[in-house]
Amino acid sequence: MNGEGPDLPRRATLEDVAREAGVSLATADRALNGRPGVRAVTRARIEAAVTRLGYRAHPAAALLARNRSLRFVFLLPANANSFMASLEAYVRDTAVALAPEALIDIRHVDVFDPSALAIALETMPAQYDAVATVAVEHPRVRAAIDDLAARGTHVVTLVSDAPTSQRFHYVGIDNPAAGRTAGSLMGRFLGGAAEGPIGVIAGSLALRDHAERHFGFNQVMATEYPRFTVLPVLEGHDDPARNRAHAAALLAAHPDLVGLYNIGAGNEGIAAALKETGRAQKVVWIAHELSAETRRLLLCDVIATVIDQNAGHEARSAARVLLARCSGAPINPDQERIRIDIFLRDNLP
Amino acid sequence: MNGEGPDLPRRATLEDVAREAGVSLATADRALNGRPGVRAVTRARIEAAVTRLGYRAHPAAALLARNRSLRFVFLLPANANSFMASLEAYVRDTAVALAPEALIDIRHVDVFDPSALAIALETMPAQYDAVATVAVEHPRVRAAIDDLAARGTHVVTLVSDAPTSQRFHYVGIDNPAAGRTAGSLMGRFLGGAAEGPIGVIAGSLALRDHAERHFGFNQVMATEYPRFTVLPVLEGHDDPARNRAHAAALLAAHPDLVGLYNIGAGNEGIAAALKETGRAQKVVWIAHELSAETRRLLLCDVIATVIDQNAGHEARSAARVLLARCSGAPINPDQERIRIDIFLRDNLP
DNA sequence: ATGAAAATGAGGTGCGCAACTCATAATTTG
DNA sequence: CAAATTATGAGTTGCGCACCTCATTTTCAT
């Protein structure tokens, strides 16, 4: 047992910095808060004192003195699937936890209509300090995000990115990697099958995340497991009924179907089709996003594995990152990295 | 786009609560901070007002007014393997991030010697508000933890639990579930192999986490994949050299070895033995804890999959939980749940 | 009823900082 | 070199709360 002594070096305050730099408290304050009226040389002296003393503003005190809550708004899909619904629930939880430092509003938007999303961003009230939005890649959306950034409103993208825009951070997973992960798992799990066709169902390849997952999946299957035939994607718009029809058609057309990858939501439909034909547990089915439904299907071995992004983590991370950005605090990249989670029956949370 | 109005309902302060309850600010303060001198009826009136107004103490203000840092101590293994070393690094990071709300000390202890750990706990200076410790199950350790709890020092166990003690929280994974996860992955990945022996190497089955993982692994293999023979555990004390010898012996004795599960650390030794015999990539090898080494082996397909607990998450979670406990703030179970992470080459962070 | 004990009120102080005001000093410009 | 400009100092206020003191009221046991 080796202990570091109980020496309390007393944390440096702004007053210490001012004294050390040989300026008044007011000047030190002006310098550190970026207010005008400080010469460059003075500013440098103060910054030197800051580093010399290792000064870090007391966040709680600063928050209290500012006496003003930050205002965030989250733009989320209007017609939410179960993943988006749980994301929204987590955002609400986060809003409660974060008060009073930040007040979080939620606004709904048809994020799949780029114009609607762009309009929502363009007409964003100036009262908001920051925006988290489920984005899409579209020139007008990009322009709207850039305008917000230009006027000083910080923007993060959530779940779905707009990488060419001026958003300063993306909260979400690497979707091509998620697709590759699905591919590797499919190949590994099919080790026993000599060959055979694999079906792929997506919401829509017009959605960037679905397209990217599809790309990653195909990449791995083609290069590592070429003995399997990956069938063309069927687009079911995350709709259980349409997915059911797609799955039923797949099963009928390919009696030797060995694998099934659903890139999007609407897993109930697929489950129904599999059960109907009595081929549940005979097809290696990989799905995305842990929900009550996928959890149940995982437990009864109908789904082999679920690839998930933790909605709670995403909601909290987005809020944390915005808070840090608005208050000049550092961001811990390790904490904010959204992992690609793999769930089996055995490591379910 | 449906917006919630920009109405600022102004957060209730302690003064509001006092007024609402018809008492003075001093009494409300006494009641809410658990100081003596408040009748039960008055306390109830105040608590009613709190719920009626939805009052929540302003954490930043409370922190500031208290003007006293919480003191935490982390008891970590003295002779650290790479996982423990990274855990310690993350604890140091967390210490920096948490200042000045809490000051975190790190003390080293031979956690595998129950007496040494017990002594460290028993002689813990009273200055500490809370302790996070890598625990073991042992009567004297349990008693020491209970004593700490009895005198008001909050204790969490970290990575390794002492479930019968009065620790109020365990920060770590469910190790039997981790073992089951390894078993399921082993079975799935071996789908192609008709049958064959599977080797198991552990640090020591005297360590609770290793024993639990072993139990979970065997459980799944026996019930779900009985066609494989799980060989008796070899204990290598997480030492690369000893593990190398064990792995070499296994490979020599079982030319048809199909799988290998390393429950603990010391993966370099196993890698060396596999490479030596030219049987890397031919044996499905499942390892624990993501490190530079396991990462490398994962990337070159020598390790099939790594089951991980996120050390950074554990360090931050322990600190957060202690902070919340000491300041009476709520804990978000969702955020504090340590997941059993599965890593393939494709979803590496 | 009476004294002792407990409960409560009133008020103050300070935590570290942001955000002001106003006076004074230093610097630049015409 | 004076006037205009800019930089700086000194000081104040208040954020919401914890923690303290001291006076006053209420409650309870005798």
mmCIF file of N, CA, C and O (backbone and C1' of nucleotides) in Angstrom, chain A residues 23-24 27 30 37-39 42 64-65 67, chain D residues 6-12 14-17:
data_model
loop_
_atom_site.group_PDB
_atom_site.id
_atom_site.type_symbol
_atom_site.label_atom_id
_atom_site.label_comp_id
_atom_site.label_asym_id
_atom_site.label_seq_id
_atom_site.Cartn_x
_atom_site.Cartn_y
_atom_site.Cartn_z
ATOM 1 N N VAL A 23 -2.024 41.616 -12.962
ATOM 2 C CA VAL A 23 -3.139 42.419 -13.486
ATOM 3 C C VAL A 23 -4.282 42.340 -12.484
ATOM 4 O O VAL A 23 -4.198 41.632 -11.476
ATOM 5 N N SER A 24 -5.331 43.067 -12.758
ATOM 6 C CA SER A 24 -6.479 43.027 -11.857
ATOM 7 C C SER A 24 -7.379 41.868 -12.231
ATOM 8 O O SER A 24 -7.304 41.317 -13.326
ATOM 9 N N THR A 27 -9.344 42.417 -15.457
ATOM 10 C CA THR A 27 -8.629 42.191 -16.714
ATOM 11 C C THR A 27 -8.474 40.700 -16.983
ATOM 12 O O THR A 27 -8.669 40.239 -18.117
ATOM 13 N N ARG A 30 -11.705 39.528 -18.245
ATOM 14 C CA ARG A 30 -11.916 39.938 -19.638
ATOM 15 C C ARG A 30 -11.115 39.057 -20.588
ATOM 16 O O ARG A 30 -11.612 38.614 -21.622
ATOM 17 N N GLY A 37 -10.992 44.650 -25.028
ATOM 18 C CA GLY A 37 -10.360 45.606 -24.128
ATOM 19 C C GLY A 37 -9.146 45.056 -23.421
ATOM 20 O O GLY A 37 -8.834 45.467 -22.301
ATOM 21 N N VAL A 38 -8.469 44.104 -24.050
ATOM 22 C CA VAL A 38 -7.236 43.583 -23.466
ATOM 23 C C VAL A 38 -6.183 43.514 -24.569
ATOM 24 O O VAL A 38 -6.442 42.940 -25.634
ATOM 25 N N ARG A 39 -5.036 44.112 -24.306
ATOM 26 C CA ARG A 39 -3.973 44.071 -25.300
ATOM 27 C C ARG A 39 -3.433 42.646 -25.442
ATOM 28 O O ARG A 39 -3.512 41.856 -24.498
ATOM 29 N N THR A 42 -0.852 41.705 -22.771
ATOM 30 C CA THR A 42 -1.462 41.435 -21.469
ATOM 31 C C THR A 42 -2.125 40.071 -21.474
ATOM 32 O O THR A 42 -1.976 39.268 -20.545
ATOM 33 N N LEU A 64 -22.884 28.890 -12.190
ATOM 34 C CA LEU A 64 -23.757 29.582 -11.246
ATOM 35 C C LEU A 64 -23.740 31.080 -11.521
ATOM 36 O O LEU A 64 -24.783 31.730 -11.570
ATOM 37 N N ALA A 65 -22.546 31.601 -11.726
ATOM 38 C CA ALA A 65 -22.415 33.042 -11.920
ATOM 39 C C ALA A 65 -23.101 33.476 -13.209
ATOM 40 O O ALA A 65 -23.700 34.540 -13.280
ATOM 41 N N ASN A 67 -25.639 32.266 -14.506
ATOM 42 C CA ASN A 67 -27.060 32.314 -14.210
ATOM 43 C C ASN A 67 -27.910 32.353 -15.466
ATOM 44 O O ASN A 67 -28.758 33.205 -15.634
ATOM 45 P P DT D 6 -10.920 52.873 -30.038
ATOM 46 O "O5'" DT D 6 -9.980 52.195 -28.955
ATOM 47 C "C5'" DT D 6 -8.562 52.213 -29.142
ATOM 48 C "C4'" DT D 6 -7.887 51.770 -27.872
ATOM 49 C "C3'" DT D 6 -8.470 50.503 -27.233
ATOM 50 O "O3'" DT D 6 -7.436 49.544 -27.128
ATOM 51 C "C1'" DT D 6 -8.102 52.176 -25.604
ATOM 52 P P DA D 7 -7.689 48.082 -26.532
ATOM 53 O "O5'" DA D 7 -7.030 48.264 -25.101
ATOM 54 C "C5'" DA D 7 -5.687 48.735 -25.018
ATOM 55 C "C4'" DA D 7 -5.275 48.836 -23.559
ATOM 56 C "C3'" DA D 7 -5.549 47.588 -22.728
ATOM 57 O "O3'" DA D 7 -4.358 47.299 -22.001
ATOM 58 C "C1'" DA D 7 -6.540 49.488 -21.686
ATOM 59 P P DT D 8 -4.294 45.927 -21.148
ATOM 60 O "O5'" DT D 8 -4.780 46.428 -19.727
ATOM 61 C "C5'" DT D 8 -3.954 47.340 -19.009
ATOM 62 C "C4'" DT D 8 -4.676 47.868 -17.803
ATOM 63 C "C3'" DT D 8 -5.130 46.816 -16.787
ATOM 64 O "O3'" DT D 8 -4.207 46.829 -15.713
ATOM 65 C "C1'" DT D 8 -6.663 48.633 -17.020
ATOM 66 P P DG D 9 -4.440 45.870 -14.442
ATOM 67 O "O5'" DG D 9 -5.227 46.849 -13.467
ATOM 68 C "C5'" DG D 9 -4.684 48.137 -13.192
ATOM 69 C "C4'" DG D 9 -5.529 48.847 -12.147
ATOM 70 C "C3'" DG D 9 -5.928 47.989 -10.955
ATOM 71 O "O3'" DG D 9 -5.813 48.774 -9.778
ATOM 72 C "C1'" DG D 9 -7.886 48.827 -12.004
ATOM 73 P P DA D 10 -5.786 48.130 -8.336
ATOM 74 O "O5'" DA D 10 -7.248 48.502 -7.818
ATOM 75 C "C5'" DA D 10 -7.695 49.865 -7.864
ATOM 76 C "C4'" DA D 10 -9.159 49.934 -7.473
ATOM 77 C "C3'" DA D 10 -9.582 48.919 -6.413
ATOM 78 O "O3'" DA D 10 -10.219 49.597 -5.353
ATOM 79 C "C1'" DA D 10 -11.055 48.848 -8.255
ATOM 80 P P DG D 11 -10.643 48.825 -4.022
ATOM 81 O "O5'" DG D 11 -12.205 48.669 -4.240
ATOM 82 C "C5'" DG D 11 -12.951 49.783 -4.752
ATOM 83 C "C4'" DG D 11 -14.294 49.299 -5.277
ATOM 84 C "C3'" DG D 11 -14.947 48.219 -4.410
ATOM 85 O "O3'" DG D 11 -16.117 48.746 -3.785
ATOM 86 C "C1'" DG D 11 -15.165 47.762 -6.744
ATOM 87 P P DT D 12 -16.940 47.836 -2.790
ATOM 88 O "O5'" DT D 12 -18.190 47.486 -3.714
ATOM 89 C "C5'" DT D 12 -18.709 48.472 -4.625
ATOM 90 C "C4'" DT D 12 -19.883 47.877 -5.389
ATOM 91 C "C3'" DT D 12 -20.725 46.900 -4.564
ATOM 92 O "O3'" DT D 12 -22.093 47.224 -4.672
ATOM 93 C "C1'" DT D 12 -20.019 45.873 -6.608
ATOM 94 P P DG D 14 -27.878 42.677 -5.813
ATOM 95 O "O5'" DG D 14 -27.895 41.203 -6.415
ATOM 96 C "C5'" DG D 14 -27.889 41.028 -7.819
ATOM 97 C "C4'" DG D 14 -27.470 39.615 -8.133
ATOM 98 C "C3'" DG D 14 -28.078 38.543 -7.211
ATOM 99 O "O3'" DG D 14 -28.645 37.528 -8.010
ATOM 100 C "C1'" DG D 14 -25.750 38.242 -7.383
ATOM 101 P P DC D 15 -29.847 36.656 -7.452
ATOM 102 O "O5'" DC D 15 -29.624 35.279 -8.192
ATOM 103 C "C5'" DC D 15 -29.087 35.194 -9.508
ATOM 104 C "C4'" DC D 15 -28.194 33.994 -9.608
ATOM 105 C "C3'" DC D 15 -28.554 32.861 -8.656
ATOM 106 O "O3'" DC D 15 -29.442 31.972 -9.312
ATOM 107 C "C1'" DC D 15 -26.164 33.223 -8.799
ATOM 108 P P DG D 16 -30.874 31.661 -8.701
ATOM 109 O "O5'" DG D 16 -30.513 30.482 -7.705
ATOM 110 C "C5'" DG D 16 -29.959 29.276 -8.220
ATOM 111 C "C4'" DG D 16 -29.353 28.504 -7.083
ATOM 112 C "C3'" DG D 16 -30.312 28.238 -5.922
ATOM 113 O "O3'" DG D 16 -30.381 26.842 -5.731
ATOM 114 C "C1'" DG D 16 -28.245 29.112 -5.132
ATOM 115 P P DC D 17 -31.193 26.179 -4.550
ATOM 116 O "O5'" DC D 17 -30.053 25.953 -3.487
ATOM 117 C "C5'" DC D 17 -28.924 25.167 -3.858
ATOM 118 C "C4'" DC D 17 -27.800 25.405 -2.891
ATOM 119 C "C3'" DC D 17 -28.071 24.951 -1.469
ATOM 120 O "O3'" DC D 17 -27.417 23.707 -1.272
ATOM 121 C "C1'" DC D 17 -26.846 27.018 -1.584
#
